Coordinates of C-alpha atoms in Angstrom, one line a residue:
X15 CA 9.5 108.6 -90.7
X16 CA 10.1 106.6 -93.5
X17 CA 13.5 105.2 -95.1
X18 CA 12.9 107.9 -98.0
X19 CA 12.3 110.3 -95.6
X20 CA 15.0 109.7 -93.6
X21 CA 18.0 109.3 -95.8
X22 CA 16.5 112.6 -97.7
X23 CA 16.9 114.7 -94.6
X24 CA 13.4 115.4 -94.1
X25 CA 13.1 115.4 -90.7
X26 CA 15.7 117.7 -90.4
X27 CA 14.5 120.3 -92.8
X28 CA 10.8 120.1 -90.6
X29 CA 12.9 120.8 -87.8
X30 CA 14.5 124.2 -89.3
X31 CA 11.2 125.1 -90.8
X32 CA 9.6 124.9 -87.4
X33 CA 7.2 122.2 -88.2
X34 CA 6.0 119.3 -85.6
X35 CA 4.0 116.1 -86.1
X36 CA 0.8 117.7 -85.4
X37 CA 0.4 122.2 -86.4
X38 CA -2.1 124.3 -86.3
X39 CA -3.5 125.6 -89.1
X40 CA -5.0 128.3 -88.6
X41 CA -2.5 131.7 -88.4
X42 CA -2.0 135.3 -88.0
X43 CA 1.2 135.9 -87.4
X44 CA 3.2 134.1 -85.1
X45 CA -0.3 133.7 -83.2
X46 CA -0.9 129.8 -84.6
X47 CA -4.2 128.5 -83.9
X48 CA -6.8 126.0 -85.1
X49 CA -9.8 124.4 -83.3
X50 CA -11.0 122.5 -86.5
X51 CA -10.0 118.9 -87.0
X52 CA -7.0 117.5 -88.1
X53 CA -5.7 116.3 -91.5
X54 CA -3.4 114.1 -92.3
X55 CA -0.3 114.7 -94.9
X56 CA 0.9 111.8 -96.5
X57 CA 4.1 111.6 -98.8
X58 CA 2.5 110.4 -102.7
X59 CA 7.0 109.2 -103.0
X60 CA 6.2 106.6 -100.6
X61 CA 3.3 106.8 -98.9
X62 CA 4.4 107.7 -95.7
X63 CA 2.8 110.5 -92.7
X64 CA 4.6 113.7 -92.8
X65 CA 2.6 115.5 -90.2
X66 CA -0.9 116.7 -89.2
X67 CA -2.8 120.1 -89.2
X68 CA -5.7 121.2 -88.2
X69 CA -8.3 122.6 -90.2
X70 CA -9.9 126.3 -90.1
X71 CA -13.5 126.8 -88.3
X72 CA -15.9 129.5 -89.0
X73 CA -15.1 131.2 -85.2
X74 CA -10.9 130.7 -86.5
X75 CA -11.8 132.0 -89.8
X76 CA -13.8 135.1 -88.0
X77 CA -10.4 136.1 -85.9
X78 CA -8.0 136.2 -88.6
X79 CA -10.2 138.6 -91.3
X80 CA -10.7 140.9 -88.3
X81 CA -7.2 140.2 -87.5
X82 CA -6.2 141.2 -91.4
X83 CA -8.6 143.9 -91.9
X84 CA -6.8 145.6 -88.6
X85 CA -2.9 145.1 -89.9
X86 CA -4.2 146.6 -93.3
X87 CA -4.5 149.8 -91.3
X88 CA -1.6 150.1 -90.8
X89 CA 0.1 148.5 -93.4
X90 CA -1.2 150.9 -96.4
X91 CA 0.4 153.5 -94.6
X92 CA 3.6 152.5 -94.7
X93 CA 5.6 153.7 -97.4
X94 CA 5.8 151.4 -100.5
X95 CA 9.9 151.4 -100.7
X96 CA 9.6 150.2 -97.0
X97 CA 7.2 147.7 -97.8
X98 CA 9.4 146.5 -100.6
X99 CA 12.6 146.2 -97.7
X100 CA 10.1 144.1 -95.5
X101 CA 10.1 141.6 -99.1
X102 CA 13.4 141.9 -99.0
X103 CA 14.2 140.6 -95.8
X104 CA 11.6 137.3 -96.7
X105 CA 13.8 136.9 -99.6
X106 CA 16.6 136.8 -97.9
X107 CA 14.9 133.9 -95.4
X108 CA 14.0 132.2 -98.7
X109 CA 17.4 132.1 -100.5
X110 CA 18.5 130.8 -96.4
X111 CA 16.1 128.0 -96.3
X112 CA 15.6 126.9 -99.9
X113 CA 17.4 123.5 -99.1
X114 CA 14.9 122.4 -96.4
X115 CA 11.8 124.3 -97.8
X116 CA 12.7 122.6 -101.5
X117 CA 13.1 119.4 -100.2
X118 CA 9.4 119.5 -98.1
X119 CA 7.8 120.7 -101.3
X120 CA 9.4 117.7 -102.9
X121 CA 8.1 115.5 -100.9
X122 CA 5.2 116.7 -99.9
X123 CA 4.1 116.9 -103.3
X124 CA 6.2 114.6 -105.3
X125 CA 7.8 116.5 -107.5
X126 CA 11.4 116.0 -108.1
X127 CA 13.9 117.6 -105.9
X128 CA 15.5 120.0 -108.7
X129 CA 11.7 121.1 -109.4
X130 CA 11.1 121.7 -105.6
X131 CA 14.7 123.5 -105.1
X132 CA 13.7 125.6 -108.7
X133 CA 9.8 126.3 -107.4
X134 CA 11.4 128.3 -104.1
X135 CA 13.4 129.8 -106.4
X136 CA 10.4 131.4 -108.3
X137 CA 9.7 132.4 -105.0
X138 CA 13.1 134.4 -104.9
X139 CA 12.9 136.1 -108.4
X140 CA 9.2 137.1 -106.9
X141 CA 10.4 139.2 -104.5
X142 CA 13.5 140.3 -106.2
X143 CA 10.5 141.7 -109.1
X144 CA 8.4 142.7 -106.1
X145 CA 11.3 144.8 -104.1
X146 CA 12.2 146.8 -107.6
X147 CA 8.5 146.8 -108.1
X148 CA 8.1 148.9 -104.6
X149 CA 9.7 151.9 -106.1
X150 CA 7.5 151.8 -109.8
X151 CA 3.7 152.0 -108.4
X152 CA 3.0 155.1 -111.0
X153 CA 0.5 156.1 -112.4
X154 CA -0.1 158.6 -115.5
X155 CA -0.4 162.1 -116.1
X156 CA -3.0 164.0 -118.5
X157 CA -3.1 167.2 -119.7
X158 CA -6.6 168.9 -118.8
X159 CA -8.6 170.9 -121.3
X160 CA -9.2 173.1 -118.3
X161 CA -6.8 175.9 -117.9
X162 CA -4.8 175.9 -114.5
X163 CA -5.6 172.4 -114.0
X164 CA -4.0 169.5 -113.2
X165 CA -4.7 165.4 -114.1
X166 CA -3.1 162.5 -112.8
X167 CA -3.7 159.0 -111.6
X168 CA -2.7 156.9 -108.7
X169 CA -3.1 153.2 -107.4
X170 CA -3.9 152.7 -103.9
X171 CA -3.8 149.5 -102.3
X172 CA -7.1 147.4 -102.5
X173 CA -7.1 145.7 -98.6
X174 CA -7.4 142.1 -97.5
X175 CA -6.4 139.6 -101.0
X176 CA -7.4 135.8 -100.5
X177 CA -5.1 133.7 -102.0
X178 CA -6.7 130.0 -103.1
X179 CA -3.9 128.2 -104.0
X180 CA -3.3 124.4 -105.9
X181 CA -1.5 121.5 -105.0
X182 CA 0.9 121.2 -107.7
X183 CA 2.7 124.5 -106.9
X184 CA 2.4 124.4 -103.5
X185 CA 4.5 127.5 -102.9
X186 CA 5.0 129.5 -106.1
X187 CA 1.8 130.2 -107.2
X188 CA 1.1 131.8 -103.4
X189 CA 4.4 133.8 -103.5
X190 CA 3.4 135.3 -107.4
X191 CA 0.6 136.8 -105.5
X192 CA 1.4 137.7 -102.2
X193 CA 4.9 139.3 -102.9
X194 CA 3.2 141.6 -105.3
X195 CA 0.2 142.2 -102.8
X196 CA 2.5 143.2 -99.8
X197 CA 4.4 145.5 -102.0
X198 CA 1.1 147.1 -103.2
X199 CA 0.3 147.9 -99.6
X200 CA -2.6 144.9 -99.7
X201 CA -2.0 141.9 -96.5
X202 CA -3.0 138.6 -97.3
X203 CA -4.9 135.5 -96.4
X204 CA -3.7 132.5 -97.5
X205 CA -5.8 128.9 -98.0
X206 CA -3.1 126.5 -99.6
X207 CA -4.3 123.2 -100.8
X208 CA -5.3 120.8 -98.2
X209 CA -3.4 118.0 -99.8
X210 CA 0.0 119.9 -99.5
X211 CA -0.5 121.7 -96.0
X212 CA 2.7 121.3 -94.2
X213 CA 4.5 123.5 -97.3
X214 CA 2.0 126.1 -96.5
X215 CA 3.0 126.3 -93.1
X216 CA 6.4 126.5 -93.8
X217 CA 6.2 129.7 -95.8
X218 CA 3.8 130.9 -93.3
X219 CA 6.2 130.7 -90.4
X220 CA 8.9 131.9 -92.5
X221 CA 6.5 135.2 -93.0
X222 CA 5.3 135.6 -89.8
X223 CA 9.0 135.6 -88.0
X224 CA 10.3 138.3 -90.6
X225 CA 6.5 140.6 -89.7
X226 CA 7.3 140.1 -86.1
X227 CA 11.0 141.2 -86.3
X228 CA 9.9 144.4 -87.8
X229 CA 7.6 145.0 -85.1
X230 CA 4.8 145.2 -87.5
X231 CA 0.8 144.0 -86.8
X232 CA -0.2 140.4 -87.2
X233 CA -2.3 139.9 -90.3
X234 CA -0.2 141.1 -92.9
X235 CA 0.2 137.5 -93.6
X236 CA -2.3 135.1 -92.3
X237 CA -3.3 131.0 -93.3
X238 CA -5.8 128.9 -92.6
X239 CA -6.7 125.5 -93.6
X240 CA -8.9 123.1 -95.0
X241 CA -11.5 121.9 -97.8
X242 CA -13.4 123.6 -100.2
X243 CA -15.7 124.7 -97.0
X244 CA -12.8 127.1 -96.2
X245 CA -12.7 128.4 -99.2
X246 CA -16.2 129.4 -99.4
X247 CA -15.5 131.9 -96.2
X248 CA -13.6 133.9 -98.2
X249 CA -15.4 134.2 -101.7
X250 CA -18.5 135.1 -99.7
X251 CA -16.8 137.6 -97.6
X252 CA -17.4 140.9 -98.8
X253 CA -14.1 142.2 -96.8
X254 CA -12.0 140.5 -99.5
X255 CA -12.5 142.7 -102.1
X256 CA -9.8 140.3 -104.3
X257 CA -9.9 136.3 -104.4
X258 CA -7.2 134.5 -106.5
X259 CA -7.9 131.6 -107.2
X260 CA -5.7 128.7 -109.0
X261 CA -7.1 125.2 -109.8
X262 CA -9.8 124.0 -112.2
X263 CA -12.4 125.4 -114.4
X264 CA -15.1 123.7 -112.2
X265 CA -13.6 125.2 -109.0
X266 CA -12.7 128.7 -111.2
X267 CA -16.4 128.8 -112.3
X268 CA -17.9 128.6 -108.5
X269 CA -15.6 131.3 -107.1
X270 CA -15.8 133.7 -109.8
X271 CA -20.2 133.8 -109.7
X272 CA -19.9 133.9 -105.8
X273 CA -17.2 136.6 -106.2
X274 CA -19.3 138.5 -108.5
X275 CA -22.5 138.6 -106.7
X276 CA -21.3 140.7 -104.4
X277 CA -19.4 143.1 -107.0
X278 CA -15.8 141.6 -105.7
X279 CA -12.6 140.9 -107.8
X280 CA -11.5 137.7 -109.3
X281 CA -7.8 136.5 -110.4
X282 CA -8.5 133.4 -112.0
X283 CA -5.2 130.7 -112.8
X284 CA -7.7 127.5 -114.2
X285 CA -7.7 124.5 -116.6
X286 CA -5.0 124.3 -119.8
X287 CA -5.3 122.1 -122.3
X288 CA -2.2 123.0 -124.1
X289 CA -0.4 122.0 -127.3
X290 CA 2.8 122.4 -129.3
X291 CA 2.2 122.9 -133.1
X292 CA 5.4 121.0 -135.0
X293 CA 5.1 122.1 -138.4
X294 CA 7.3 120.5 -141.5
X295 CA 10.3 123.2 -140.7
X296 CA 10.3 122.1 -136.7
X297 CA 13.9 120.7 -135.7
X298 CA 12.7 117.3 -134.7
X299 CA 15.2 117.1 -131.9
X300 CA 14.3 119.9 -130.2
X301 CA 10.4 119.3 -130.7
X302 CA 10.9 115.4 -129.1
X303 CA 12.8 117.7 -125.6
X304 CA 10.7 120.2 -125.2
X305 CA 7.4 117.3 -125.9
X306 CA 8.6 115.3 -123.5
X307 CA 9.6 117.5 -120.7
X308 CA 6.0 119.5 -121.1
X309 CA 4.4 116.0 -121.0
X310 CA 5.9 114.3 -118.1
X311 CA 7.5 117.2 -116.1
X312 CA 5.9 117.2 -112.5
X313 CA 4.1 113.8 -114.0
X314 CA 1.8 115.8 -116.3
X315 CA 0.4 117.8 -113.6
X316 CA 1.2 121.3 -114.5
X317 CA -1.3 123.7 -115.9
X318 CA 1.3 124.2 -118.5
X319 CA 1.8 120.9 -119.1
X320 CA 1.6 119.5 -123.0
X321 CA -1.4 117.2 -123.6
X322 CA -1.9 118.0 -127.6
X323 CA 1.0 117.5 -130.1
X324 CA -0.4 119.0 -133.3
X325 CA 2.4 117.2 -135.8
X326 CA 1.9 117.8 -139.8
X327 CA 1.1 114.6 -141.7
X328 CA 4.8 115.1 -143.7
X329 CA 7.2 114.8 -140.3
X330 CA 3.8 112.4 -138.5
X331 CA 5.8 109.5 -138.4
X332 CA 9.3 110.9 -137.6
X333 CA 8.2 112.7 -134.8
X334 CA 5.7 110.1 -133.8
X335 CA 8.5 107.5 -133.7
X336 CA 11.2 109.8 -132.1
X337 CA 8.9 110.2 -129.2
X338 CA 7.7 106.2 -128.5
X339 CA 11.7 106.0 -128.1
X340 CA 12.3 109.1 -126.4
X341 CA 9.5 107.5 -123.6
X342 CA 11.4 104.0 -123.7
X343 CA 14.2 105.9 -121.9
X344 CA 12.1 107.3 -118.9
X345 CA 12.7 106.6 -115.5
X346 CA 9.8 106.6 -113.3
X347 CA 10.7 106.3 -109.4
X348 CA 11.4 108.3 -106.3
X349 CA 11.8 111.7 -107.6
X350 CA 14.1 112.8 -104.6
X351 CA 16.7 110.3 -106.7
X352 CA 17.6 112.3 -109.4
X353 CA 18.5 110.0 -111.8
X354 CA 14.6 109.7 -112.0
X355 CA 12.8 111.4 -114.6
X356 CA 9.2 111.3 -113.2
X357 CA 7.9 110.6 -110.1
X358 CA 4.2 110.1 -108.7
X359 CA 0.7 111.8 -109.1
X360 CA -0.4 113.3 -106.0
X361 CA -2.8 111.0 -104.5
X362 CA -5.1 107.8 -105.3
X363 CA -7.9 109.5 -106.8
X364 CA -5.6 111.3 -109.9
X365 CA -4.5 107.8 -110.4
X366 CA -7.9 106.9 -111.1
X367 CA -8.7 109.8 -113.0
X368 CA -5.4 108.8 -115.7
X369 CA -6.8 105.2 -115.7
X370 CA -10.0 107.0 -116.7
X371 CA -9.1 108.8 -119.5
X372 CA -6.5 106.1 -120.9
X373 CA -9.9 104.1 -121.0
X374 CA -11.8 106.9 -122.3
X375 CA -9.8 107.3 -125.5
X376 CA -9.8 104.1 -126.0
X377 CA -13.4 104.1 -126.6
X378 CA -13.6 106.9 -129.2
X379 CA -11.2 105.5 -131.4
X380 CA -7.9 106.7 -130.1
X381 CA -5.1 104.0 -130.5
X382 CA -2.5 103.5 -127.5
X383 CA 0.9 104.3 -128.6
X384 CA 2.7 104.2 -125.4
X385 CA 1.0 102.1 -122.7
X386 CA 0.1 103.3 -119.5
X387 CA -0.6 101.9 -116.0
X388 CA 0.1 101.8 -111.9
X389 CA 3.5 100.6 -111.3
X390 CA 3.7 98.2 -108.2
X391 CA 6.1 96.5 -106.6
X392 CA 9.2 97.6 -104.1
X393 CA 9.6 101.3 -104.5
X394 CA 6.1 101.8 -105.7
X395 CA 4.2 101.3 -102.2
X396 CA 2.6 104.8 -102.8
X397 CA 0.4 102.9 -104.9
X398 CA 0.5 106.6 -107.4
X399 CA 2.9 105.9 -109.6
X400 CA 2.1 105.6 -113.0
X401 CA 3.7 105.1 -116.7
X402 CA 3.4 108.0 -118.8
X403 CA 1.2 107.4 -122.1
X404 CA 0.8 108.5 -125.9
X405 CA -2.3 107.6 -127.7
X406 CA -3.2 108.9 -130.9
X407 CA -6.3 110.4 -131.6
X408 CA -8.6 113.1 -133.0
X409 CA -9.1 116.7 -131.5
X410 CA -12.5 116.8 -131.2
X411 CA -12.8 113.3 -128.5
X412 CA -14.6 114.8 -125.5
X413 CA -11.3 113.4 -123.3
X414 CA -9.0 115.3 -125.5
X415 CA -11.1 118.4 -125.1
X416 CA -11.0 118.0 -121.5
X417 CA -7.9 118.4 -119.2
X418 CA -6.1 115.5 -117.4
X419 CA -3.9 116.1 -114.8
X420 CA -1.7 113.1 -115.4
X421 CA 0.9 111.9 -117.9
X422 CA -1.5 111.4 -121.2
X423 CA -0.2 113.2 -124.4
X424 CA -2.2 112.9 -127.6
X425 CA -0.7 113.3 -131.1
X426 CA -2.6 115.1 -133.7
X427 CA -2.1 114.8 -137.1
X428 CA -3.1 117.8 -139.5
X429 CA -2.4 118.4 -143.2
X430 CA -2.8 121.4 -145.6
X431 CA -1.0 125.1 -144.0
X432 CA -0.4 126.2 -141.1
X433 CA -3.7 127.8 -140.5
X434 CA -5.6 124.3 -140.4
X435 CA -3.0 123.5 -137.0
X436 CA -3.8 126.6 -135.5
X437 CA -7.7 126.2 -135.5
X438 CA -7.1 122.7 -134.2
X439 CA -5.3 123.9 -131.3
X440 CA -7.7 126.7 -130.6
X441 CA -10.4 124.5 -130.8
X442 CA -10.7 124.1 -127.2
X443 CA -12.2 125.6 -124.0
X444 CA -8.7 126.2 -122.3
X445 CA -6.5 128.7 -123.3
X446 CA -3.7 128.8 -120.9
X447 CA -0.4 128.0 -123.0
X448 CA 0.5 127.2 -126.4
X449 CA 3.8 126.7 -128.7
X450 CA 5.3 126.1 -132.5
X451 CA 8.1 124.3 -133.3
X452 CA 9.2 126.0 -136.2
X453 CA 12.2 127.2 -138.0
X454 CA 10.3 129.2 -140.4
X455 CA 9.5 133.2 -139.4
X456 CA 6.6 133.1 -141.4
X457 CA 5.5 130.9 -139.8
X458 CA 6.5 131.9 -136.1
X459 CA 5.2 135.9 -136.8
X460 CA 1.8 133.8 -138.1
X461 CA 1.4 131.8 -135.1
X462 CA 2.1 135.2 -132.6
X463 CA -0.3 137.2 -134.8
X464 CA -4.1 138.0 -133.8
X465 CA -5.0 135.5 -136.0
X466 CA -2.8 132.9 -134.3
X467 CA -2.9 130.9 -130.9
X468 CA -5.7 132.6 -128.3
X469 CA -3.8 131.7 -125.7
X470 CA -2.3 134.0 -123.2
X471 CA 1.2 132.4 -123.3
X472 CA 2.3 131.5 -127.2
X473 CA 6.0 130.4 -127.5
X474 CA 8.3 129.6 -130.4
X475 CA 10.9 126.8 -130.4
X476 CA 10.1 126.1 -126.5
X477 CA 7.4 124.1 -124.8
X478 CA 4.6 124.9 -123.7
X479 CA 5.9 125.3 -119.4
X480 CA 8.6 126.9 -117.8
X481 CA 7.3 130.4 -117.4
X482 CA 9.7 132.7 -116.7
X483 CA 9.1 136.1 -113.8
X484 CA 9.1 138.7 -115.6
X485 CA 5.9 138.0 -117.8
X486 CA 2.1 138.2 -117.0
X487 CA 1.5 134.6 -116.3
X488 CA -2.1 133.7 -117.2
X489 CA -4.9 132.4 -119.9
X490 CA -7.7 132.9 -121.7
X491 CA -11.4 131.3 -122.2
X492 CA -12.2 129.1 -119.6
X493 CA -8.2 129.3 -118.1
X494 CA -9.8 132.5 -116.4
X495 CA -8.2 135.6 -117.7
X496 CA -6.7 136.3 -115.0
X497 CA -2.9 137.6 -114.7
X498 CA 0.0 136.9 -112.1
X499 CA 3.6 137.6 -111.6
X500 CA 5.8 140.5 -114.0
X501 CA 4.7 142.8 -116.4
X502 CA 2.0 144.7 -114.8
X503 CA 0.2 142.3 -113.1
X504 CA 0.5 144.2 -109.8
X505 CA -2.1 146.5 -110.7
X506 CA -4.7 143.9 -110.0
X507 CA -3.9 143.9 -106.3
X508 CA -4.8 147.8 -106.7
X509 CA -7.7 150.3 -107.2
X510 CA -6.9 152.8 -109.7
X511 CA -7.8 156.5 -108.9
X512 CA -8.0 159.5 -111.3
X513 CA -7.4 162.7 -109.5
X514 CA -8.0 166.4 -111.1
X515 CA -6.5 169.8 -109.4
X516 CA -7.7 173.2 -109.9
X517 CA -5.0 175.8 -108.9
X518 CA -6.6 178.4 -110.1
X519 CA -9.5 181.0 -108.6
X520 CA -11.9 180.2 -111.1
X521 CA -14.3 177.4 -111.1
X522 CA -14.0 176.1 -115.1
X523 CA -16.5 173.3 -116.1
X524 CA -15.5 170.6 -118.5
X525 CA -16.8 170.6 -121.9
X526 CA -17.3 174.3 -122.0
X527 CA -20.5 174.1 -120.0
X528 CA -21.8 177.4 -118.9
X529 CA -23.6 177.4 -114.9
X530 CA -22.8 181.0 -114.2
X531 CA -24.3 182.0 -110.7

């Protein structure tokens, strides 16, 4: 274990997560197997092994959907309320071990250690929505035009949901899903990214002991491991009638045709290529905060994050320069230290994906505003830091259409109204999250209207991440569509059944038709 490692406690908080050098897995229940090979996870803070797991074959894949489709059984029969206590009790292991658990995902990932403690807490307001949510599964009831009958509808749970999960939120985005799914009645399987395993096993364990102290089936909440091969099992498996997937448009665009040629369900979390609108009536301060932290926050490799800064030719320059000085202050470096402000991309190759695009822009035009480039030297040994970047440039470069998951933010300039802004920012394939800076309502109520941003998430006078629980979390276009966490998201994990009841001795038909016998 590295120095890092070791004065940050993490091989302690393995130890009370359960978690060796070398795990299966592949797991349904406490029943932890694996017969594929292993993979290694290495630290992007400093380069170091964590641990090893081993990867899911097509005979480990085969026992744990038999394995799921069993628990389901049993588990849809289980009263919702109940279902929601069973939550309760993973909550409670959550709020026990969100030290450890935020300090793996830290880590493991890179992310600072305030965002790894605050992404287990998503994972806590998830179930606290989730346990509530237990006892509000209604449906509706219609009057009939039938005389002595009765309409209604009712959700039943759907079956086994496979969860495809993303590296950058190596635990929330799972929880979003499967808290809502369990509460529904649905069990889960589970592939987490293969570049952030060990996290995955943690919550998996964590699962699995609070299933088996219930005394309830294995396969309510099963994992399994590995590439993009994995994956594939379950998208082409017609006993998954729900796959939600989170990661790019490339990856969103492969599952959802394989998904829909056998008729299944797709959740799809994809690519954003967000921006924040700052119109003449912003307040500059607040514009350069929320800017900066949507830019650089989890080093730019959010699907929230802010890669477009739409700015109005009057405040351009203000803004512009408030920003170059706002990025002189940065500290990049080990994010576990918390003076730190940004810390590493997760591996090699999103290194040379930023170096990419910082070239890329370059080429059509864009000026460099804010240098960019690999940090070496002592405390950079990873070899992944890198130095967050501005360039200028025009909306319509084929790198500024396309999402980089990395610290680039480009700066707009638009003139005229406010309507000339808005089309830039639409003016993309992504439509995940958007946001004006504005202290004007007209301009606010304009931007929110159905003329406005197409975006799923619009926000006023915040940035363009930091979604909060208790709103439908999603995006349009090529973001997917799809819809997790408050609201009514659950009723995706759901089919929807209408039911009619005739209480009388006649036999009525609808529409007044006559079949007299």
């Amino acid at each position: 274990m590295s120095s890092i490692a070791a004065d940050f406690g993490i091989d302690k908080s393995l130890d009370i997560l359960g978690i060796s050098k070398e795990n299966n897995g592949t797991s349904t229940g406490n029943n932890s197997f694996g017969s594929g090979d292993f993979i290694a996870s290495h630290s992007p803070v400093d380069g170091a092994l964590i641990g090893k797991v081993s990867t899911t074959t097509q005979q480990d894949y085969e026992k744990v959907i038999s394995t799921a489709v069993e628990a389901f059984s049993v588990w849809r029969n289980i009263p919702a309320p109940q279902r929601g206590e069973i939550v309760r009790q993973f909550n409670d292991e959550l709020r026990r071990l969100k030290e450890p658990l935020g300090k793996l995902v830290s880590y493991e990932m890179g992310k600072s250690y305030q965002e790894g403690l605050g992404e287990v807490q998503e994972m806590i307001d998830i179930c606290d929505f989730a346990v509530g949510l237990s006892r509000q599964l209604h449906g509706l009831t219609m009057h009939s035009e039938r005389p002595g009958h009765r309409m209604y509808e009712q959700y039943h749970p759907l079956g086994v949901v496979g969860i495809i999960s993303a590296f950058n939120f190596p635990v929330a985005v799972w929880s979003w899903n499967t808290a809502l799914a369990w509460v529904c009645g649905d069990v889960c399987i589970w592939k987490g990214s293969e570049k952030t395993p060990l996290t995955s096993l943690a919550c998996q364990y964590i699962a699995a002991s609070v299933f088996a102290k219930n005394k309830l089936p294995e396969g309510i909440s099963c994992l399994v491991t590995g590439d993009y091969k994995v994956g594939e099992m379950m998208t082409r498996d017609e006993r998954i009638p729900l796959i939600s997937a989170t990661g790019s448009t490339r990856m969103g665009k492969t599952v959802a045709s394989t998904v829909a040629s056998r008729l299944g369900k797709s959740l799809l979390e994809l690519g954003g290529n967000n921006a924040i609108i700052v119109t003449p009536n912003a307040d500059i301060k607040n514009t350069v905060i929320g800017a900066v932290f949507g830019a650089v926050g989890t080093c730019g490799q959010r699907c929230t994050s802010t890669r477009r800064l739409i700015i109005h030719e009057s405040v351009y320059d203000k803004v512009k320069n408030a920003l170059v000085e706002a990025y002189g202050q940065l500290r990049i470096g080990n994010p576990l230290d918390e003076s730190n402000h940004v810390g590493p991309l997760i591996d090699k190759d999103a290194v040379n994906k930023y170096l990419e695009a910082l070239k890329k822009v370059e080429e059509e035009g864009g000026n460099i505003l804010v240098e960019g480039g690999v940090l070496e030297g002592k405390g950079y040994e990873s070899g992944c830091y890198v130095k967050p970047a501005i360039a200028e440039a025009e909306n319509h470069y084929s790198i500024v259409q396309h999402e980089t998951f990395a610290p680039v933010l480009y700066l707009l300039k638009y003139s005229g109204d406010l309507d000339n802004a808005i089309k830039l920012q639409n003016n993309v394939k992504q439509g995940l999250s958007s946001a004006i800076m504005t202290n004007n309502l007209r301009e606010a109520e304009r931007f929110l209207s159905a003329e406005g941003s197409d975006c799923g998430i619009a926000n006023v006078n915040i940035g363009t991440s930091g979604a909060e629980i208790g709103g439908a979390f999603g995006g349009e276009k090529e973001t997917g569509g799809g819809r997790e966490s408050g609201s009514d998201a659950w009723k995706v994990y759901m089919r929807r059944q209408t039911n009619t009841i005739n209480y009388t001795t006649e036999l009525p038909l609808a529409q007044g038709i006559k079949f007299d016998l």
